[in-house]
Amino acid sequence: QPTKTSQLKLATIRRIIDSYPSHAALKEAIHQFVNLPITSVRPPLRNLTPTETRRLVSSLRIALEEN
């Protein structure tokens, strides 16, 4: 059963992902946290830059660690 805390955490994660190109951010998150191979997005979409990737992963790790 969803709790208010889990809903808030999910909303935070969604906001983080939505602050980047979403297809690339979702692919990177799946790669980092589910250990599936990273794949590129198709044009005209773009992949994340190395800086965006570091920031995304860092933000998601912080969000997932919060209670």
PDB file of C-alpha atoms in Angstrom:
ATOM      1  CA  GLN A   1       0.000   0.000   0.000  1.00  0.00           C
ATOM      2  CA  PRO A   2       1.457   3.390  -0.983  1.00  0.00           C
ATOM      3  CA  THR A   3       2.233   5.703   1.877  1.00  0.00           C
ATOM      4  CA  LYS A   4       2.511   9.459   1.877  1.00  0.00           C
ATOM      5  CA  THR A   5       6.278   9.111   2.313  1.00  0.00           C
ATOM      6  CA  SER A   6       6.632   6.780  -0.676  1.00  0.00           C
ATOM      7  CA  GLN A   7       4.458   9.063  -2.800  1.00  0.00           C
ATOM      8  CA  LEU A   8       6.625  12.060  -1.886  1.00  0.00           C
ATOM      9  CA  LYS A   9       9.790  10.119  -2.729  1.00  0.00           C
ATOM     10  CA  LEU A  10       8.347   9.058  -6.071  1.00  0.00           C
ATOM     11  CA  ALA A  11       7.330  12.650  -6.850  1.00  0.00           C
ATOM     12  CA  THR A  12      10.855  13.820  -6.021  1.00  0.00           C
ATOM     13  CA  ILE A  13      12.397  11.199  -8.299  1.00  0.00           C
ATOM     14  CA  ARG A  14       9.992  12.161 -11.070  1.00  0.00           C
ATOM     15  CA  ARG A  15      10.913  15.858 -10.733  1.00  0.00           C
ATOM     16  CA  ILE A  16      14.609  14.982 -10.921  1.00  0.00           C
ATOM     17  CA  ILE A  17      14.157  12.917 -14.077  1.00  0.00           C
ATOM     18  CA  ASP A  18      11.906  15.553 -15.639  1.00  0.00           C
ATOM     19  CA  SER A  19      14.617  18.188 -15.180  1.00  0.00           C
ATOM     20  CA  TYR A  20      16.737  16.386 -17.810  1.00  0.00           C
ATOM     21  CA  PRO A  21      15.915  15.104 -21.289  1.00  0.00           C
ATOM     22  CA  SER A  22      13.537  12.449 -19.998  1.00  0.00           C
ATOM     23  CA  HIS A  23      14.241   9.535 -22.363  1.00  0.00           C
ATOM     24  CA  ALA A  24      17.978   9.775 -21.790  1.00  0.00           C
ATOM     25  CA  ALA A  25      17.510  10.286 -18.040  1.00  0.00           C
ATOM     26  CA  LEU A  26      15.289   7.210 -17.730  1.00  0.00           C
ATOM     27  CA  LYS A  27      17.769   5.091 -19.679  1.00  0.00           C
ATOM     28  CA  GLU A  28      20.623   6.301 -17.472  1.00  0.00           C
ATOM     29  CA  ALA A  29      18.641   5.655 -14.276  1.00  0.00           C
ATOM     30  CA  ILE A  30      17.825   2.113 -15.412  1.00  0.00           C
ATOM     31  CA  HIS A  31      21.480   1.549 -16.252  1.00  0.00           C
ATOM     32  CA  GLN A  32      22.708   2.871 -12.896  1.00  0.00           C
ATOM     33  CA  PHE A  33      20.139   1.307 -10.567  1.00  0.00           C
ATOM     34  CA  VAL A  34      19.044  -1.889 -12.358  1.00  0.00           C
ATOM     35  CA  ASN A  35      22.392  -2.660 -13.990  1.00  0.00           C
ATOM     36  CA  LEU A  36      21.046  -2.996 -17.519  1.00  0.00           C
ATOM     37  CA  PRO A  37      23.330  -1.923 -20.349  1.00  0.00           C
ATOM     38  CA  ILE A  38      23.228   1.744 -21.289  1.00  0.00           C
ATOM     39  CA  THR A  39      21.737   2.449 -24.687  1.00  0.00           C
ATOM     40  CA  SER A  40      21.630   5.641 -26.692  1.00  0.00           C
ATOM     41  CA  VAL A  41      18.449   7.496 -27.497  1.00  0.00           C
ATOM     42  CA  ARG A  42      17.459   7.906 -31.120  1.00  0.00           C
ATOM     43  CA  PRO A  43      17.700  11.202 -32.979  1.00  0.00           C
ATOM     44  CA  PRO A  44      16.348  13.815 -32.719  1.00  0.00           C
ATOM     45  CA  LEU A  45      16.653  13.121 -28.977  1.00  0.00           C
ATOM     46  CA  ARG A  46      20.019  13.509 -27.319  1.00  0.00           C
ATOM     47  CA  ASN A  47      21.976  11.595 -24.713  1.00  0.00           C
ATOM     48  CA  LEU A  48      22.987  13.171 -21.442  1.00  0.00           C
ATOM     49  CA  THR A  49      26.330  14.886 -21.224  1.00  0.00           C
ATOM     50  CA  PRO A  50      28.835  13.451 -18.726  1.00  0.00           C
ATOM     51  CA  THR A  51      28.096  16.366 -16.377  1.00  0.00           C
ATOM     52  CA  GLU A  52      24.335  15.802 -16.631  1.00  0.00           C
ATOM     53  CA  THR A  53      24.840  12.098 -15.980  1.00  0.00           C
ATOM     54  CA  ARG A  54      26.874  12.763 -12.824  1.00  0.00           C
ATOM     55  CA  ARG A  55      24.317  15.265 -11.537  1.00  0.00           C
ATOM     56  CA  LEU A  56      21.369  13.005 -12.324  1.00  0.00           C
ATOM     57  CA  VAL A  57      22.875   9.967 -10.613  1.00  0.00           C
ATOM     58  CA  SER A  58      23.940  12.005  -7.593  1.00  0.00           C
ATOM     59  CA  SER A  59      20.493  13.567  -7.218  1.00  0.00           C
ATOM     60  CA  LEU A  60      18.749  10.218  -7.574  1.00  0.00           C
ATOM     61  CA  ARG A  61      21.039   8.548  -5.019  1.00  0.00           C
ATOM     62  CA  ILE A  62      20.295  11.317  -2.509  1.00  0.00           C
ATOM     63  CA  ALA A  63      16.552  11.072  -3.170  1.00  0.00           C
ATOM     64  CA  LEU A  64      16.580   7.284  -2.757  1.00  0.00           C
ATOM     65  CA  GLU A  65      18.521   7.476   0.515  1.00  0.00           C
ATOM     66  CA  GLU A  66      16.120   9.953   2.133  1.00  0.00           C
ATOM     67  CA  ASN A  67      13.520   8.503   4.462  1.00  0.00           C
TER      68      ASN A  67
END
